[in-house]
Tab-separated table of C-alpha atoms in Angstrom:
chain	number	residue	atom	x	y	z
A	6	UNK	CA	16.780	-7.630	-6.288
A	7	UNK	CA	17.765	-4.128	-7.590
A	8	UNK	CA	16.207	-1.243	-5.682
A	9	UNK	CA	16.011	2.523	-5.779
A	10	UNK	CA	16.211	3.301	-2.076
A	11	UNK	CA	14.918	6.654	-0.934
A	12	UNK	CA	16.429	8.224	2.187
A	13	UNK	CA	14.260	7.668	5.255
A	14	UNK	CA	11.664	10.407	5.662
A	15	UNK	CA	11.903	10.169	9.451
A	16	UNK	CA	15.607	9.401	10.093
A	17	UNK	CA	16.304	6.673	12.643
A	18	UNK	CA	18.497	3.635	13.097
A	19	UNK	CA	15.720	1.288	11.976
A	20	UNK	CA	12.431	1.817	10.163
A	21	UNK	CA	9.169	1.547	12.037
A	22	UNK	CA	7.417	1.224	8.665
A	23	UNK	CA	8.592	0.599	5.112
A	24	UNK	CA	6.780	1.314	1.857
A	25	UNK	CA	7.765	-0.781	-1.160
A	26	UNK	CA	6.771	0.435	-4.625
A	27	UNK	CA	6.864	-1.424	-7.929
A	28	UNK	CA	6.051	-0.211	-11.453
A	29	UNK	CA	4.222	-3.331	-12.590
A	30	UNK	CA	4.029	-2.382	-16.263
A	31	UNK	CA	7.781	-2.991	-16.493
A	32	UNK	CA	7.431	-6.646	-15.461
A	33	UNK	CA	7.555	-8.982	-18.471
A	34	UNK	CA	4.898	-11.556	-19.303
A	35	UNK	CA	7.449	-14.328	-18.780
A	36	UNK	CA	8.214	-13.026	-15.298
A	37	UNK	CA	4.500	-12.794	-14.521
A	38	UNK	CA	4.030	-16.443	-15.460
A	39	UNK	CA	6.902	-17.426	-13.178
A	40	UNK	CA	5.493	-15.398	-10.295
A	41	UNK	CA	1.987	-16.789	-10.764
A	42	UNK	CA	3.316	-20.264	-10.026
A	43	UNK	CA	4.071	-19.080	-6.469
A	44	UNK	CA	0.460	-18.207	-5.635
A	45	UNK	CA	-1.387	-20.226	-3.030
A	46	UNK	CA	-4.641	-22.071	-3.667
A	47	UNK	CA	-7.089	-19.310	-2.737
A	48	UNK	CA	-4.919	-16.715	-4.482
A	49	UNK	CA	-4.978	-18.712	-7.716
A	50	UNK	CA	-8.761	-18.909	-7.579
A	51	UNK	CA	-9.118	-15.168	-7.223
A	52	UNK	CA	-6.387	-14.477	-9.781
A	53	UNK	CA	-8.256	-16.574	-12.326
A	54	UNK	CA	-11.468	-14.581	-11.852
A	55	UNK	CA	-10.084	-11.247	-13.020
A	56	UNK	CA	-11.397	-10.263	-16.438
A	57	UNK	CA	-9.041	-7.347	-17.073
A	58	UNK	CA	-5.364	-8.267	-17.606
A	59	UNK	CA	-4.214	-5.036	-15.928
A	60	UNK	CA	-6.158	-5.794	-12.760
A	61	UNK	CA	-4.892	-9.387	-12.724
A	62	UNK	CA	-1.318	-8.106	-13.074
A	63	UNK	CA	-1.768	-5.693	-10.170
A	64	UNK	CA	-3.249	-8.411	-7.970
A	65	UNK	CA	-0.421	-10.847	-8.702
A	66	UNK	CA	2.340	-8.309	-8.166
A	67	UNK	CA	0.670	-7.047	-5.006
A	68	UNK	CA	0.746	-10.529	-3.503
A	69	UNK	CA	4.388	-10.970	-4.510
A	70	UNK	CA	5.268	-7.559	-3.071
A	71	UNK	CA	3.573	-8.596	0.170
A	72	UNK	CA	5.715	-11.729	0.313
A	73	UNK	CA	8.804	-9.616	-0.326
A	74	UNK	CA	7.874	-7.392	2.624
A	75	UNK	CA	7.467	-10.388	4.935
A	76	UNK	CA	10.743	-11.926	3.781
A	77	UNK	CA	12.628	-8.664	4.215
A	78	UNK	CA	11.218	-7.673	7.597
A	79	UNK	CA	10.879	-11.078	9.276
A	80	UNK	CA	13.275	-13.315	7.367
A	81	UNK	CA	10.586	-15.910	6.598
A	82	UNK	CA	11.001	-17.904	3.391
A	83	UNK	CA	8.253	-17.217	0.853
A	84	UNK	CA	7.425	-20.914	0.707
A	85	UNK	CA	6.532	-20.766	4.430
A	86	UNK	CA	4.095	-17.851	4.016
A	87	UNK	CA	0.455	-18.894	3.645
A	88	UNK	CA	-1.822	-16.274	2.081
A	89	UNK	CA	-5.586	-16.807	2.238
A	90	UNK	CA	-7.924	-14.527	0.314
A	91	UNK	CA	-10.952	-13.064	2.087
A	92	UNK	CA	-13.908	-11.542	0.258
A	93	UNK	CA	-14.010	-7.801	0.856
A	94	UNK	CA	-11.014	-7.846	3.203
A	95	UNK	CA	-7.242	-7.848	3.083
A	96	UNK	CA	-5.683	-11.316	2.725
A	97	UNK	CA	-4.998	-13.363	5.846
A	98	UNK	CA	-1.370	-14.301	6.531
A	99	UNK	CA	-0.086	-17.363	8.363
A	100	UNK	CA	3.553	-17.759	9.438
A	101	UNK	CA	5.489	-20.695	10.896
A	102	UNK	CA	6.361	-20.666	14.613
A	103	UNK	CA	7.697	-18.694	16.388
A	104	UNK	CA	6.312	-15.891	14.201
A	105	UNK	CA	2.726	-14.673	14.507
A	106	UNK	CA	0.898	-12.820	11.756
A	107	UNK	CA	-0.712	-10.494	14.312
A	108	UNK	CA	2.707	-8.864	14.765
A	109	UNK	CA	2.961	-8.001	11.055
A	110	UNK	CA	0.814	-5.157	9.752
A	111	UNK	CA	0.416	-4.298	6.072
A	112	UNK	CA	-1.656	-2.399	3.542
A	113	UNK	CA	-1.720	-2.804	-0.249
A	114	UNK	CA	-2.639	-0.253	-2.907
A	115	UNK	CA	-2.439	-0.054	-6.695
A	116	UNK	CA	-3.026	2.590	-9.349
A	117	UNK	CA	-2.697	2.249	-13.125
A	118	UNK	CA	0.215	-0.180	-13.078
A	119	UNK	CA	1.868	0.919	-9.841
A	120	UNK	CA	1.711	-1.324	-6.780
A	121	UNK	CA	2.532	-0.369	-3.208
A	122	UNK	CA	2.901	-2.405	-0.020
A	123	UNK	CA	3.257	-0.638	3.314
A	124	UNK	CA	4.384	-2.853	6.206
A	125	UNK	CA	5.223	-2.459	9.882
A	126	UNK	CA	5.885	-4.653	12.906
A	127	UNK	CA	4.977	-1.741	15.184
A	128	UNK	CA	1.353	-0.807	14.451
A	129	UNK	CA	-1.567	-1.072	12.025
A	130	UNK	CA	-1.115	0.853	8.761
A	131	UNK	CA	-3.134	2.145	5.819
A	132	UNK	CA	-1.888	3.108	2.331
A	133	UNK	CA	-3.294	4.795	-0.763
A	134	UNK	CA	-1.397	5.571	-3.971
A	135	UNK	CA	-2.605	7.392	-7.086
A	136	UNK	CA	-0.719	7.537	-10.392
A	137	UNK	CA	0.032	11.169	-11.306
A	138	UNK	CA	0.027	10.291	-15.012
A	139	UNK	CA	-3.731	9.624	-14.841
A	140	UNK	CA	-5.219	12.918	-13.710
A	141	UNK	CA	-8.826	13.049	-12.507
A	142	UNK	CA	-11.511	15.734	-12.636
A	143	UNK	CA	-10.898	16.916	-9.097
A	144	UNK	CA	-13.855	19.317	-9.022
A	145	UNK	CA	-16.306	16.600	-10.030
A	146	UNK	CA	-14.811	14.021	-7.672
A	147	UNK	CA	-14.631	16.363	-4.713
A	148	UNK	CA	-18.314	17.228	-5.160
A	149	UNK	CA	-19.154	13.534	-4.940
A	150	UNK	CA	-16.694	12.467	-2.237
A	151	UNK	CA	-16.115	15.413	0.129
A	152	UNK	CA	-18.298	17.367	2.517
A	153	UNK	CA	-19.088	21.046	2.031
A	154	UNK	CA	-16.244	22.298	4.224
A	155	UNK	CA	-13.630	20.315	2.279
A	156	UNK	CA	-15.088	21.418	-1.051
A	157	UNK	CA	-14.968	25.070	-0.019
A	158	UNK	CA	-11.370	24.665	1.124
A	159	UNK	CA	-10.411	23.195	-2.264
A	160	UNK	CA	-12.230	25.876	-4.248
A	161	UNK	CA	-10.279	28.576	-2.417
A	162	UNK	CA	-7.026	27.109	-3.717
A	163	UNK	CA	-5.496	28.348	-6.950
A	164	UNK	CA	-6.108	25.953	-9.826
A	165	UNK	CA	-2.433	24.976	-9.927
A	166	UNK	CA	-2.607	23.884	-6.272
A	167	UNK	CA	-6.100	22.436	-6.294
A	168	UNK	CA	-5.146	19.027	-7.668
A	169	UNK	CA	-2.409	18.622	-5.054
A	170	UNK	CA	-4.844	19.662	-2.339
A	171	UNK	CA	-7.443	17.232	-3.629
A	172	UNK	CA	-5.040	14.296	-3.494
A	173	UNK	CA	-3.854	15.239	-0.014
A	174	UNK	CA	-7.448	14.810	1.154
A	175	UNK	CA	-8.263	11.830	-1.064
A	176	UNK	CA	-5.121	9.845	-0.213
A	177	UNK	CA	-5.450	10.347	3.511
A	178	UNK	CA	-9.162	9.504	3.551
A	179	UNK	CA	-8.511	6.268	1.667
A	180	UNK	CA	-5.485	5.377	3.787
A	181	UNK	CA	-7.398	6.054	7.008
A	182	UNK	CA	-10.284	3.886	5.795
A	183	UNK	CA	-7.837	1.035	5.194
A	184	UNK	CA	-6.151	1.586	8.543
A	185	UNK	CA	-9.457	1.263	10.338
A	186	UNK	CA	-10.144	-1.938	8.417
A	187	UNK	CA	-6.703	-3.325	9.304
A	188	UNK	CA	-6.797	-2.522	13.005
A	189	UNK	CA	-6.896	-5.221	15.656
A	190	UNK	CA	-8.897	-5.234	18.861
A	191	UNK	CA	-5.887	-3.805	20.727
A	192	UNK	CA	-5.176	-0.975	18.262
A	193	UNK	CA	-5.532	2.528	19.697
A	194	UNK	CA	-6.890	4.820	16.978
A	195	UNK	CA	-7.663	7.885	19.056
A	196	UNK	CA	-4.926	9.919	17.414
A	197	UNK	CA	-5.892	8.684	13.942
A	198	UNK	CA	-9.408	10.016	14.421
A	199	UNK	CA	-7.871	13.498	14.341
A	200	UNK	CA	-5.646	12.760	11.344
A	201	UNK	CA	-2.557	13.229	13.546
A	202	UNK	CA	-0.877	10.122	12.166
A	203	UNK	CA	-1.859	10.581	8.538
A	204	UNK	CA	0.719	12.151	6.241
A	205	UNK	CA	1.498	12.717	2.578
A	206	UNK	CA	4.643	11.311	0.963
A	207	UNK	CA	6.272	13.382	-1.784
A	208	UNK	CA	7.107	11.187	-4.770
A	209	UNK	CA	7.636	12.194	-8.435
A	210	UNK	CA	5.215	9.745	-10.069
A	211	UNK	CA	2.637	9.084	-7.367
A	212	UNK	CA	0.367	10.798	-4.891
A	213	UNK	CA	0.872	8.809	-1.667
A	214	UNK	CA	-1.088	8.912	1.570
A	215	UNK	CA	-0.090	6.974	4.696
A	216	UNK	CA	-2.008	6.533	7.946
A	217	UNK	CA	-0.648	4.681	10.969
A	218	UNK	CA	-2.075	3.785	14.374
A	219	UNK	CA	0.695	5.552	16.288
A	220	UNK	CA	3.457	8.026	15.599
A	221	UNK	CA	6.391	6.508	13.718
A	222	UNK	CA	9.999	6.878	14.775
A	223	UNK	CA	11.025	6.329	11.166
A	224	UNK	CA	9.599	5.715	7.708
A	225	UNK	CA	11.398	4.401	4.652
A	226	UNK	CA	10.407	4.180	0.988
A	227	UNK	CA	11.987	1.674	-1.404
A	228	UNK	CA	11.197	1.412	-5.116
A	229	UNK	CA	12.024	-2.018	-6.524
A	230	UNK	CA	13.480	-2.071	-10.020
A	231	UNK	CA	12.209	-5.637	-10.529
A	232	UNK	CA	10.534	-8.470	-8.676
A	233	UNK	CA	12.199	-11.856	-8.815
A	234	UNK	CA	10.341	-15.161	-8.442
A	235	UNK	CA	9.960	-15.937	-4.761
A	236	UNK	CA	11.406	-19.074	-3.270
């Protein structure tokens, strides 16, 4: 599977967390049909309920990207990965012995054709991506989403820097929300409550926010050029 591998942001011998990115609009309809055949029962039900083709595409590729992450990090064949959809929650994973899904942490995000999957075997994670090609009205959104202190901070920024500042806040808030939803009963989030383990990832086509339940020794980003049918 061709990849565009970015140098680790936190250099180390192995990655504590890896972020895979895929530009889903480049995946052909024929490839989508092939990938859809790999969905599990509950995934197929949810996939069939999407009314917008773009949203259905993002869902399908997100589930395939998740399988790719499991295969790459744990060496489990895709056919042995059971994915069960849960209303209002991230999907539930089941692995064959001796692997346990509680040792695999992930977060999915999508934005206007782009799909991201952040995964770690170290700690709970949260991810948010936003497509830079689809700019938002940051003043209007910040008034609706941020408190007065954050709004004042943004308004003090020069216009050229305000959008970047907005997405730094937006990404990290969304990623932290997902992290809290992905945590287990044993996850220590004291440092995340201060934002200590939330950071922004510089990337040409996306605004990316990452939050993790503990400090990472390393972080790696990999953009996939394509996504092959899983086996």
